[in-house]
mmCIF file of C-alpha atoms and ligand atoms in Angstrom:
data_model
loop_
_atom_site.group_PDB
_atom_site.id
_atom_site.type_symbol
_atom_site.label_atom_id
_atom_site.label_comp_id
_atom_site.label_asym_id
_atom_site.label_seq_id
_atom_site.Cartn_x
_atom_site.Cartn_y
_atom_site.Cartn_z
ATOM 1 C CA MET A 1395 23.067 -18.659 -24.407
ATOM 2 C CA PRO A 1396 20.878 -17.099 -21.699
ATOM 3 C CA VAL A 1397 17.447 -15.904 -22.705
ATOM 4 C CA ARG A 1398 17.548 -12.412 -24.142
ATOM 5 C CA VAL A 1399 15.497 -10.208 -21.823
ATOM 6 C CA LYS A 1400 14.406 -6.649 -22.479
ATOM 7 C CA PRO A 1401 17.549 -4.539 -21.843
ATOM 8 C CA TRP A 1402 15.798 -2.356 -19.292
ATOM 9 C CA LEU A 1403 14.880 -5.452 -17.262
ATOM 10 C CA GLU A 1404 18.441 -6.900 -17.134
ATOM 11 C CA ASN A 1405 19.019 -5.831 -13.542
ATOM 12 C CA GLN A 1406 15.436 -5.623 -12.391
ATOM 13 C CA GLU A 1407 15.037 -6.131 -8.662
ATOM 14 C CA GLY A 1408 11.563 -7.166 -7.631
ATOM 15 C CA TYR A 1409 10.237 -7.698 -4.142
ATOM 16 C CA LYS A 1410 12.230 -10.409 -2.412
ATOM 17 C CA PRO A 1411 10.623 -12.007 0.624
ATOM 18 C CA ARG A 1412 13.261 -11.809 3.329
ATOM 19 C CA SER A 1413 13.909 -14.565 5.793
ATOM 20 C CA TYR A 1414 14.447 -13.358 9.329
ATOM 21 C CA GLY A 1415 14.977 -16.807 10.895
ATOM 22 C CA VAL A 1416 12.596 -17.507 13.750
ATOM 23 C CA ILE A 1417 9.900 -14.839 13.652
ATOM 24 C CA ARG A 1418 8.142 -13.918 16.874
ATOM 25 C CA ALA A 1419 6.279 -10.967 15.410
ATOM 26 C CA ARG A 1420 5.711 -10.298 11.710
ATOM 27 C CA LEU A 1421 5.369 -6.548 11.465
ATOM 28 C CA ASP A 1422 6.884 -5.891 8.039
ATOM 29 C CA LEU A 1423 4.059 -6.254 5.506
ATOM 30 C CA ASN A 1424 1.186 -4.101 6.771
ATOM 31 C CA GLU A 1425 -1.100 -7.117 7.069
ATOM 32 C CA SER A 1426 -4.006 -7.413 9.462
ATOM 33 C CA PRO A 1427 -2.879 -9.435 12.484
ATOM 34 C CA TYR A 1428 -6.396 -10.835 12.811
ATOM 35 C CA PRO A 1429 -7.425 -13.892 10.741
ATOM 36 C CA PRO A 1430 -10.495 -13.537 8.529
ATOM 37 C CA PRO A 1431 -13.845 -14.259 10.245
ATOM 38 C CA ALA A 1432 -15.201 -17.827 10.360
ATOM 39 C CA ARG A 1433 -17.686 -17.227 7.509
ATOM 40 C CA VAL A 1434 -14.770 -16.391 5.173
ATOM 41 C CA VAL A 1435 -12.873 -19.538 6.177
ATOM 42 C CA GLU A 1436 -16.046 -21.615 5.609
ATOM 43 C CA ALA A 1437 -16.598 -20.059 2.167
ATOM 44 C CA VAL A 1438 -12.985 -20.708 1.118
ATOM 45 C CA THR A 1439 -13.179 -24.334 2.301
ATOM 46 C CA ARG A 1440 -16.432 -24.835 0.407
ATOM 47 C CA GLU A 1441 -14.957 -23.390 -2.795
ATOM 48 C CA ALA A 1442 -11.709 -25.373 -2.455
ATOM 49 C CA ALA A 1443 -13.838 -28.527 -2.794
ATOM 50 C CA ARG A 1444 -15.008 -27.172 -6.176
ATOM 51 C CA GLY A 1445 -11.460 -26.445 -7.272
ATOM 52 C CA ASN A 1446 -11.804 -28.584 -10.406
ATOM 53 C CA ARG A 1447 -14.072 -25.890 -11.898
ATOM 54 C CA TYR A 1448 -13.223 -22.377 -13.069
ATOM 55 C CA PRO A 1449 -15.238 -19.808 -11.133
ATOM 56 C CA GLU A 1450 -18.865 -19.072 -12.141
ATOM 57 C CA ALA A 1451 -19.815 -15.781 -13.776
ATOM 58 C CA ALA A 1452 -22.315 -15.386 -10.918
ATOM 59 C CA GLN A 1453 -19.427 -15.123 -8.429
ATOM 60 C CA TYR A 1454 -17.941 -12.152 -10.304
ATOM 61 C CA GLN A 1455 -21.344 -10.565 -10.582
ATOM 62 C CA HIS A 1456 -22.094 -10.973 -6.887
ATOM 63 C CA LEU A 1457 -18.697 -9.609 -5.859
ATOM 64 C CA THR A 1458 -19.028 -6.640 -8.200
ATOM 65 C CA GLU A 1459 -22.451 -5.828 -6.761
ATOM 66 C CA LEU A 1460 -21.123 -6.015 -3.200
ATOM 67 C CA LEU A 1461 -18.175 -3.751 -4.080
ATOM 68 C CA SER A 1462 -20.574 -1.393 -5.782
ATOM 69 C CA SER A 1463 -22.676 -0.996 -2.667
ATOM 70 C CA TYR A 1464 -19.570 -0.807 -0.423
ATOM 71 C CA THR A 1465 -17.969 1.961 -2.513
ATOM 72 C CA GLY A 1466 -21.043 3.746 -3.843
ATOM 73 C CA ALA A 1467 -19.709 3.359 -7.433
ATOM 74 C CA ALA A 1468 -21.744 1.736 -10.218
ATOM 75 C CA PRO A 1469 -20.959 -1.950 -11.014
ATOM 76 C CA GLU A 1470 -19.580 -0.897 -14.455
ATOM 77 C CA GLN A 1471 -16.986 1.188 -12.627
ATOM 78 C CA ILE A 1472 -15.503 -1.738 -10.690
ATOM 79 C CA ILE A 1473 -12.667 -4.008 -11.756
ATOM 80 C CA VAL A 1474 -11.352 -6.820 -9.577
ATOM 81 C CA GLY A 1475 -7.778 -8.146 -9.531
ATOM 82 C CA LEU A 1476 -5.459 -10.447 -7.622
ATOM 83 C CA GLY A 1477 -4.644 -7.789 -5.071
ATOM 84 C CA GLY A 1478 -4.501 -4.068 -5.709
ATOM 85 C CA ASP A 1479 -1.112 -4.937 -7.197
ATOM 86 C CA MET A 1480 -2.665 -6.519 -10.275
ATOM 87 C CA VAL A 1481 -4.935 -3.531 -10.857
ATOM 88 C CA LEU A 1482 -1.917 -1.227 -10.609
ATOM 89 C CA GLU A 1483 0.092 -3.376 -12.988
ATOM 90 C CA LYS A 1484 -2.677 -3.371 -15.602
ATOM 91 C CA ALA A 1485 -2.929 0.410 -15.398
ATOM 92 C CA PHE A 1486 0.812 0.797 -16.078
ATOM 93 C CA THR A 1487 0.533 -1.744 -18.920
ATOM 94 C CA LEU A 1488 -2.413 0.107 -20.435
ATOM 95 C CA VAL A 1489 -0.866 3.547 -20.677
ATOM 96 C CA LEU A 1490 2.898 3.663 -20.078
ATOM 97 C CA GLY A 1491 5.110 3.116 -23.123
ATOM 98 C CA HIS A 1492 8.850 2.703 -23.593
ATOM 99 C CA ARG A 1493 10.780 5.833 -22.483
ATOM 100 C CA GLU A 1494 7.539 7.501 -21.373
ATOM 101 C CA LYS A 1495 7.358 9.232 -18.026
ATOM 102 C CA ALA A 1496 5.685 8.043 -14.838
ATOM 103 C CA VAL A 1497 5.523 10.461 -11.907
ATOM 104 C CA TYR A 1498 5.165 9.449 -8.284
ATOM 105 C CA PRO A 1499 6.317 10.606 -4.856
ATOM 106 C CA TRP A 1500 9.512 9.385 -3.206
ATOM 107 C CA PRO A 1501 9.387 7.404 -1.070
ATOM 108 C CA SER A 1502 6.226 5.593 -2.120
ATOM 109 C CA PHE A 1503 4.861 2.079 -2.719
ATOM 110 C CA SER A 1504 7.775 0.038 -4.109
ATOM 111 C CA MET A 1505 5.802 -1.579 -6.952
ATOM 112 C CA TYR A 1506 5.392 1.738 -8.844
ATOM 113 C CA GLU A 1507 9.095 1.467 -9.606
ATOM 114 C CA VAL A 1508 8.811 -2.199 -10.682
ATOM 115 C CA TYR A 1509 5.904 -1.501 -13.064
ATOM 116 C CA THR A 1510 7.591 1.583 -14.518
ATOM 117 C CA ARG A 1511 10.684 -0.493 -15.324
ATOM 118 C CA GLN A 1512 8.558 -3.363 -16.626
ATOM 119 C CA GLN A 1513 7.181 -0.986 -19.244
ATOM 120 C CA GLY A 1514 10.611 0.469 -20.020
ATOM 121 C CA GLY A 1515 9.299 3.789 -18.753
ATOM 122 C CA GLU A 1516 11.178 6.544 -16.961
ATOM 123 C CA ALA A 1517 10.383 7.671 -13.438
ATOM 124 C CA ALA A 1518 10.274 11.225 -12.164
ATOM 125 C CA LYS A 1519 10.151 10.969 -8.384
ATOM 126 C CA ILE A 1520 9.040 13.946 -6.348
ATOM 127 C CA GLU A 1521 10.609 13.874 -2.896
ATOM 128 C CA LEU A 1522 8.300 14.152 0.065
ATOM 129 C CA GLU A 1523 9.383 16.561 2.754
ATOM 130 C CA PRO A 1524 8.988 16.093 6.506
ATOM 131 C CA SER A 1525 7.287 18.913 8.322
ATOM 132 C CA ASP A 1526 6.610 18.511 12.061
ATOM 133 C CA ASP A 1527 5.016 15.106 12.431
ATOM 134 C CA ARG A 1528 3.958 14.450 8.827
ATOM 135 C CA TRP A 1529 5.305 14.329 5.279
ATOM 136 C CA GLN A 1530 4.186 16.662 2.530
ATOM 137 C CA LEU A 1531 4.180 16.699 -1.241
ATOM 138 C CA ASP A 1532 5.122 19.870 -3.096
ATOM 139 C CA TRP A 1533 1.911 20.035 -5.127
ATOM 140 C CA SER A 1534 3.040 22.638 -7.648
ATOM 141 C CA ARG A 1535 6.210 20.628 -8.497
ATOM 142 C CA PHE A 1536 4.145 17.469 -8.731
ATOM 143 C CA THR A 1537 1.607 19.146 -11.031
ATOM 144 C CA LYS A 1538 4.334 20.522 -13.287
ATOM 145 C CA GLU A 1539 5.962 17.080 -13.746
ATOM 146 C CA ALA A 1540 2.573 15.393 -14.131
ATOM 147 C CA LEU A 1541 1.629 17.524 -17.120
ATOM 148 C CA SER A 1542 4.482 16.119 -19.211
ATOM 149 C CA ALA A 1543 3.972 12.496 -18.060
ATOM 150 C CA ARG A 1544 1.814 9.611 -19.310
ATOM 151 C CA LEU A 1545 0.942 8.297 -15.880
ATOM 152 C CA VAL A 1546 0.904 9.665 -12.342
ATOM 153 C CA ALA A 1547 0.630 7.549 -9.186
ATOM 154 C CA LEU A 1548 -0.213 8.947 -5.789
ATOM 155 C CA ASP A 1549 -0.560 6.763 -2.699
ATOM 156 C CA ASN A 1550 -2.884 8.545 -0.321
ATOM 157 C CA PRO A 1551 -2.096 7.814 2.477
ATOM 158 C CA ASN A 1552 1.509 7.335 1.423
ATOM 159 C CA ASN A 1553 3.479 4.165 2.089
ATOM 160 C CA PRO A 1554 5.914 4.252 3.944
ATOM 161 C CA THR A 1555 5.338 7.638 5.653
ATOM 162 C CA GLY A 1556 1.684 7.054 6.612
ATOM 163 C CA SER A 1557 0.878 10.667 5.675
ATOM 164 C CA LEU A 1558 -2.069 11.885 3.637
ATOM 165 C CA ILE A 1559 -0.340 13.695 0.781
ATOM 166 C CA ALA A 1560 -3.107 14.497 -1.735
ATOM 167 C CA PRO A 1561 -4.462 18.061 -1.788
ATOM 168 C CA SER A 1562 -8.145 19.014 -1.397
ATOM 169 C CA GLU A 1563 -10.741 17.404 -3.689
ATOM 170 C CA ASP A 1564 -11.072 20.670 -5.636
ATOM 171 C CA GLU A 1565 -7.326 20.894 -6.268
ATOM 172 C CA LEU A 1566 -7.230 17.264 -7.351
ATOM 173 C CA ALA A 1567 -10.143 17.855 -9.723
ATOM 174 C CA GLU A 1568 -8.301 20.856 -11.152
ATOM 175 C CA LEU A 1569 -5.253 18.675 -11.875
ATOM 176 C CA LEU A 1570 -7.435 15.931 -13.388
ATOM 177 C CA GLU A 1571 -8.985 18.505 -15.709
ATOM 178 C CA LYS A 1572 -5.537 19.596 -16.930
ATOM 179 C CA LEU A 1573 -4.241 16.008 -17.201
ATOM 180 C CA SER A 1574 -7.338 15.011 -19.133
ATOM 181 C CA ARG A 1575 -6.444 17.516 -21.871
ATOM 182 C CA GLU A 1576 -3.022 15.823 -22.178
ATOM 183 C CA GLY A 1577 -4.411 12.266 -21.958
ATOM 184 C CA VAL A 1578 -2.555 11.506 -18.686
ATOM 185 C CA LEU A 1579 -3.809 8.833 -16.255
ATOM 186 C CA LEU A 1580 -3.833 9.556 -12.524
ATOM 187 C CA ILE A 1581 -3.774 6.526 -10.231
ATOM 188 C CA LEU A 1582 -4.945 7.337 -6.746
ATOM 189 C CA ASP A 1583 -3.886 4.463 -4.525
ATOM 190 C CA GLU A 1584 -6.229 4.223 -1.546
ATOM 191 C CA ALA A 1585 -4.936 0.900 -0.181
ATOM 192 C CA TYR A 1586 -5.323 2.221 3.389
ATOM 193 C CA TYR A 1587 -8.673 3.948 2.846
ATOM 194 C CA GLU A 1588 -10.416 2.166 5.728
ATOM 195 C CA PHE A 1589 -7.804 3.541 8.165
ATOM 196 C CA SER A 1590 -7.687 7.077 6.767
ATOM 197 C CA GLY A 1591 -11.404 7.512 6.056
ATOM 198 C CA VAL A 1592 -10.386 9.766 3.128
ATOM 199 C CA THR A 1593 -11.466 8.980 -0.435
ATOM 200 C CA TYR A 1594 -11.796 10.803 -3.748
ATOM 201 C CA ALA A 1595 -13.421 7.843 -5.493
ATOM 202 C CA GLY A 1596 -16.466 10.032 -6.250
ATOM 203 C CA LEU A 1597 -14.372 11.904 -8.856
ATOM 204 C CA THR A 1598 -14.247 8.776 -11.065
ATOM 205 C CA GLU A 1599 -17.795 9.549 -12.230
ATOM 206 C CA SER A 1600 -16.645 12.815 -13.830
ATOM 207 C CA TYR A 1601 -13.052 12.044 -14.849
ATOM 208 C CA ASP A 1602 -12.204 9.212 -17.215
ATOM 209 C CA ASN A 1603 -8.470 9.623 -16.504
ATOM 210 C CA LEU A 1604 -8.717 8.675 -12.805
ATOM 211 C CA LEU A 1605 -8.260 5.185 -11.371
ATOM 212 C CA VAL A 1606 -8.753 4.639 -7.641
ATOM 213 C CA VAL A 1607 -7.101 1.456 -6.343
ATOM 214 C CA ARG A 1608 -8.209 -0.289 -3.163
ATOM 215 C CA THR A 1609 -7.547 -3.633 -1.485
ATOM 216 C CA LEU A 1610 -9.105 -6.213 0.816
ATOM 217 C CA SER A 1611 -5.581 -7.109 2.061
ATOM 218 C CA LYS A 1612 -5.506 -4.672 4.957
ATOM 219 C CA ALA A 1613 -8.702 -3.847 6.864
ATOM 220 C CA PHE A 1614 -10.496 -6.947 5.500
ATOM 221 C CA SER A 1615 -7.758 -9.385 6.628
ATOM 222 C CA LEU A 1616 -7.440 -11.079 3.205
ATOM 223 C CA ALA A 1617 -3.787 -10.375 2.242
ATOM 224 C CA GLY A 1618 -3.071 -14.049 1.577
ATOM 225 C CA LEU A 1619 -6.201 -14.477 -0.536
ATOM 226 C CA ARG A 1620 -5.201 -11.652 -2.902
ATOM 227 C CA VAL A 1621 -8.192 -9.506 -3.721
ATOM 228 C CA GLY A 1622 -7.996 -5.863 -4.739
ATOM 229 C CA TYR A 1623 -10.133 -3.644 -6.922
ATOM 230 C CA GLY A 1624 -10.173 -0.508 -8.960
ATOM 231 C CA ILE A 1625 -12.836 2.181 -9.304
ATOM 232 C CA ALA A 1626 -12.839 4.103 -12.574
ATOM 233 C CA HIS A 1627 -15.094 5.725 -15.135
ATOM 234 C CA PRO A 1628 -16.907 2.908 -17.037
ATOM 235 C CA SER A 1629 -14.904 3.623 -20.223
ATOM 236 C CA LEU A 1630 -11.545 3.302 -18.406
ATOM 237 C CA ALA A 1631 -12.763 0.319 -16.363
ATOM 238 C CA GLU A 1632 -13.630 -1.505 -19.575
ATOM 239 C CA LYS A 1633 -10.157 -0.918 -21.038
ATOM 240 C CA LEU A 1634 -8.503 -2.173 -17.854
ATOM 241 C CA ARG A 1635 -10.826 -5.185 -17.688
ATOM 242 C CA SER A 1636 -9.726 -6.198 -21.183
ATOM 243 C CA LEU A 1637 -6.203 -6.827 -19.828
ATOM 244 C CA LEU A 1638 -7.230 -9.005 -16.895
ATOM 245 C CA PRO A 1639 -6.850 -12.786 -16.957
ATOM 246 C CA PRO A 1640 -10.185 -14.539 -17.555
ATOM 247 C CA PHE A 1641 -10.380 -16.062 -14.067
ATOM 248 C CA LEU A 1642 -9.325 -15.340 -10.512
ATOM 249 C CA PRO A 1643 -9.210 -18.196 -7.977
ATOM 250 C CA ARG A 1644 -12.728 -19.100 -6.871
ATOM 251 C CA THR A 1645 -11.446 -19.276 -3.289
ATOM 252 C CA SER A 1646 -10.357 -15.619 -3.512
ATOM 253 C CA LEU A 1647 -13.685 -14.536 -4.988
ATOM 254 C CA ALA A 1648 -15.592 -16.459 -2.311
ATOM 255 C CA ALA A 1649 -13.442 -14.976 0.456
ATOM 256 C CA ALA A 1650 -14.063 -11.444 -0.810
ATOM 257 C CA ILE A 1651 -17.813 -12.056 -1.085
ATOM 258 C CA ALA A 1652 -18.047 -13.467 2.446
ATOM 259 C CA ALA A 1653 -15.915 -10.616 3.866
ATOM 260 C CA LEU A 1654 -17.988 -7.905 2.186
ATOM 261 C CA GLU A 1655 -21.232 -9.517 3.312
ATOM 262 C CA GLU A 1656 -20.073 -8.848 6.878
ATOM 263 C CA PRO A 1657 -18.153 -5.535 6.730
ATOM 264 C CA SER A 1658 -18.647 -4.980 10.467
ATOM 265 C CA TYR A 1659 -15.701 -7.344 11.105
ATOM 266 C CA ALA A 1660 -13.343 -5.088 9.129
ATOM 267 C CA ALA A 1661 -14.764 -2.041 10.897
ATOM 268 C CA LYS A 1662 -13.896 -3.637 14.244
ATOM 269 C CA VAL A 1663 -10.359 -4.478 13.057
ATOM 270 C CA VAL A 1664 -9.883 -0.855 11.970
ATOM 271 C CA GLU A 1665 -11.121 0.472 15.318
ATOM 272 C CA VAL A 1666 -8.742 -1.758 17.302
ATOM 273 C CA ILE A 1667 -5.741 -1.029 15.047
ATOM 274 C CA ARG A 1668 -6.319 2.735 15.115
ATOM 275 C CA ARG A 1669 -6.483 2.682 18.907
ATOM 276 C CA GLU A 1670 -3.330 0.563 19.140
ATOM 277 C CA ARG A 1671 -1.571 2.815 16.590
ATOM 278 C CA GLU A 1672 -2.110 5.873 18.759
ATOM 279 C CA TRP A 1673 -0.986 4.004 21.875
ATOM 280 C CA LEU A 1674 2.139 2.694 20.141
ATOM 281 C CA ALA A 1675 3.049 6.089 18.656
ATOM 282 C CA LYS A 1676 2.665 7.749 22.061
ATOM 283 C CA SER A 1677 4.739 5.063 23.799
ATOM 284 C CA LEU A 1678 7.470 5.164 21.157
ATOM 285 C CA ARG A 1679 7.769 8.951 21.490
ATOM 286 C CA LYS A 1680 8.784 8.448 25.135
ATOM 287 C CA LEU A 1681 11.934 6.558 24.069
ATOM 288 C CA PRO A 1682 15.110 8.634 23.738
ATOM 289 C CA GLY A 1683 16.046 9.726 20.207
ATOM 290 C CA ILE A 1684 12.921 8.290 18.579
ATOM 291 C CA ARG A 1685 10.827 10.200 16.088
ATOM 292 C CA VAL A 1686 7.410 8.895 15.020
ATOM 293 C CA TYR A 1687 5.284 10.397 12.266
ATOM 294 C CA ARG A 1688 1.520 10.785 12.441
ATOM 295 C CA SER A 1689 -0.124 7.991 10.477
ATOM 296 C CA ALA A 1690 -3.449 7.579 8.675
ATOM 297 C CA THR A 1691 -2.732 3.869 8.076
ATOM 298 C CA ASN A 1692 -2.062 0.601 9.930
ATOM 299 C CA PHE A 1693 1.699 1.262 10.167
ATOM 300 C CA LEU A 1694 4.127 3.789 11.612
ATOM 301 C CA LEU A 1695 7.294 5.319 10.190
ATOM 302 C CA VAL A 1696 9.954 5.573 12.886
ATOM 303 C CA GLU A 1697 13.386 7.240 12.937
ATOM 304 C CA THR A 1698 15.666 5.764 15.590
ATOM 305 C CA PRO A 1699 19.175 6.533 16.870
ATOM 306 C CA VAL A 1700 20.226 2.921 16.137
ATOM 307 C CA PRO A 1701 22.215 2.011 12.998
ATOM 308 C CA LYS A 1702 20.963 -1.119 11.183
ATOM 309 C CA VAL A 1703 17.900 -1.107 13.402
ATOM 310 C CA VAL A 1704 15.965 -3.546 11.156
ATOM 311 C CA ASP A 1705 18.735 -6.159 11.561
ATOM 312 C CA ARG A 1706 18.928 -5.531 15.323
ATOM 313 C CA LEU A 1707 15.195 -6.221 15.665
ATOM 314 C CA ALA A 1708 15.456 -9.274 13.394
ATOM 315 C CA GLU A 1709 18.040 -10.748 15.800
ATOM 316 C CA HIS A 1710 15.216 -10.708 18.368
ATOM 317 C CA GLY A 1711 12.748 -12.335 15.959
ATOM 318 C CA ILE A 1712 10.915 -9.107 15.118
ATOM 319 C CA ALA A 1713 10.413 -8.432 11.430
ATOM 320 C CA VAL A 1714 9.941 -4.781 10.438
ATOM 321 C CA ARG A 1715 10.409 -3.168 7.039
ATOM 322 C CA ARG A 1716 13.456 -1.302 5.780
ATOM 323 C CA VAL A 1717 12.729 2.102 4.284
ATOM 324 C CA PRO A 1718 14.974 3.936 1.829
ATOM 325 C CA LEU A 1719 15.510 6.892 4.183
ATOM 326 C CA GLY A 1720 18.459 5.381 6.065
ATOM 327 C CA ASP A 1721 19.384 2.246 8.028
ATOM 328 C CA ASN A 1722 18.263 3.821 11.325
ATOM 329 C CA TRP A 1723 14.683 4.091 10.002
ATOM 330 C CA LEU A 1724 11.960 1.461 10.046
ATOM 331 C CA ARG A 1725 8.331 0.932 9.119
ATOM 332 C CA VAL A 1726 6.363 -1.120 11.613
ATOM 333 C CA THR A 1727 2.900 -2.599 11.116
ATOM 334 C CA VAL A 1728 0.524 -1.983 13.995
ATOM 335 C CA SER A 1729 -0.483 -5.405 15.297
ATOM 336 C CA THR A 1730 -2.166 -7.037 18.276
ATOM 337 C CA PRO A 1731 -1.637 -5.441 21.717
ATOM 338 C CA ALA A 1732 0.744 -8.297 22.688
ATOM 339 C CA GLU A 1733 2.909 -7.952 19.544
ATOM 340 C CA ASN A 1734 2.972 -4.162 19.782
ATOM 341 C CA ARG A 1735 4.227 -4.402 23.355
ATOM 342 C CA LEU A 1736 6.850 -6.964 22.369
ATOM 343 C CA PHE A 1737 8.082 -4.620 19.605
ATOM 344 C CA LEU A 1738 8.121 -1.605 21.921
ATOM 345 C CA GLU A 1739 10.003 -3.396 24.709
ATOM 346 C CA THR A 1740 12.538 -4.900 22.310
ATOM 347 C CA LEU A 1741 13.185 -1.576 20.583
ATOM 348 C CA ALA A 1742 13.535 0.117 23.999
ATOM 349 C CA LYS A 1743 16.237 -2.418 24.951
ATOM 350 C CA ILE A 1744 18.053 -1.963 21.635
ATOM 351 C CA VAL A 1745 17.997 1.829 21.986
ATOM 352 C CA LYS A 1746 19.309 1.568 25.549
ATOM 353 C CA THR A 1747 22.146 -0.763 24.516
ATOM 354 C CA ALA A 1748 23.089 1.612 21.672
ATOM 355 C CA GLU A 1749 23.088 4.543 24.160
ATOM 356 C CA ASN A 1750 25.372 2.635 26.577
ATOM 357 C CA ILE A 1751 27.798 1.840 23.753
ATOM 358 C CA ASN A 1752 27.849 5.525 22.783
ATOM 359 C CA ASP A 1753 28.393 6.614 26.411
ATOM 360 C CA SER A 1754 31.302 4.240 26.938
ATOM 361 C CA SER A 1755 32.933 5.177 23.641
ATOM 362 C CA GLU A 1756 32.767 8.839 24.716
ATOM 363 C CA GLU A 1757 34.606 7.931 27.952
ATOM 364 C CA LEU A 1758 37.471 6.316 26.014
HETATM 365 C C1 PLP B 2718 0.189 1.761 -1.131
HETATM 366 C C2 PLP B 2718 -0.118 0.349 -1.480
HETATM 367 N N1 PLP B 2718 -0.774 0.090 -2.610
HETATM 368 C C3 PLP B 2718 -1.090 -1.155 -2.972
HETATM 369 C C4 PLP B 2718 -0.748 -2.236 -2.188
HETATM 370 C C5 PLP B 2718 -1.084 -3.594 -2.726
HETATM 371 O O1 PLP B 2718 -1.773 -4.395 -1.882
HETATM 372 P P1 PLP B 2718 -2.395 -5.766 -2.384
HETATM 373 O O2 PLP B 2718 -1.723 -6.167 -3.667
HETATM 374 O O3 PLP B 2718 -2.157 -6.731 -1.295
HETATM 375 O O4 PLP B 2718 -3.839 -5.491 -2.611
HETATM 376 C C6 PLP B 2718 -0.054 -2.027 -0.981
HETATM 377 C C7 PLP B 2718 0.358 -3.153 -0.140
HETATM 378 O O5 PLP B 2718 1.085 -3.074 0.802
HETATM 379 C C8 PLP B 2718 0.270 -0.693 -0.621
HETATM 380 O O6 PLP B 2718 0.935 -0.418 0.498
#
């Protein structure tokens, strides 16, 4: 007899790493293409040699202090997890009950769906709408749904569109005020904060129903070392902390400490990626039938005239991400100049081949 799982998890589909065969450019996970700086590698190596010991309390304390000065929030407001993912998961666990409603935009970060199902909750997804070169959220619809929910998640900037979708700080504060009366949690996911430069983390001092989630996976080049954090009012932070496992890997803690001690490296990564993003977007727009949206992140959302475009690129060893908008769409991570050029040239060839096929089928 197979194990009896919760009925709502019978057909749960989580994230499945996809194998693309030989990969020449890995542009599907919004990672930094640049390895962490030498001081991070040294710190991880040093801590690996102490792997027989659980981490020291002093490591947590040091990391919390560094995050406090990086974010401007008090140390009691910071919680650290194995990636932003873990912080998100704990927030869903803390507030969302069976059959209760979670509200988030569609499309948005795929794990909101996983965590809603994990809790047996029900999702109300508010569709984003394209307008010129960016995607927008209908704020009044979102607000209306949010007021009858238990939890609201908003990725700002949004993944996969790259658009900033939150309203002004005043409008957000107004919603938080209303949600606070109903006991609703708002998760503001700022995973791409370093690229957008936009944050509302300051509101966590006044609102105990706001959790801001950030990560060291992107700008800080630590995706594989899994460090993310949350910023919340001390009372909410304490509740979330109570659900965390007692220890994170000491290598991850050490990596985060070393990276935050030298934030200028991340700043340089962000500068290079932003420059490359603008170059890539401009170059892509010159290809026939291509539409590229303005991005405040390290990735671009692209509509192409090519069916199954993700598979076509994979045949050339280029991994990009599928998006639920159609099989002619893709999300591409902005990478090194060499990989960006390889992606651009390969896509140009694929578009041209698709055009030739169309032309000759019209002649028939
Ligand atoms: C919007 C958003 N939130 C959170 C995350 C989680 O990142 P991590 O778990 O690596 O910190 C990601 C990762 O891609 C993301 O795109």
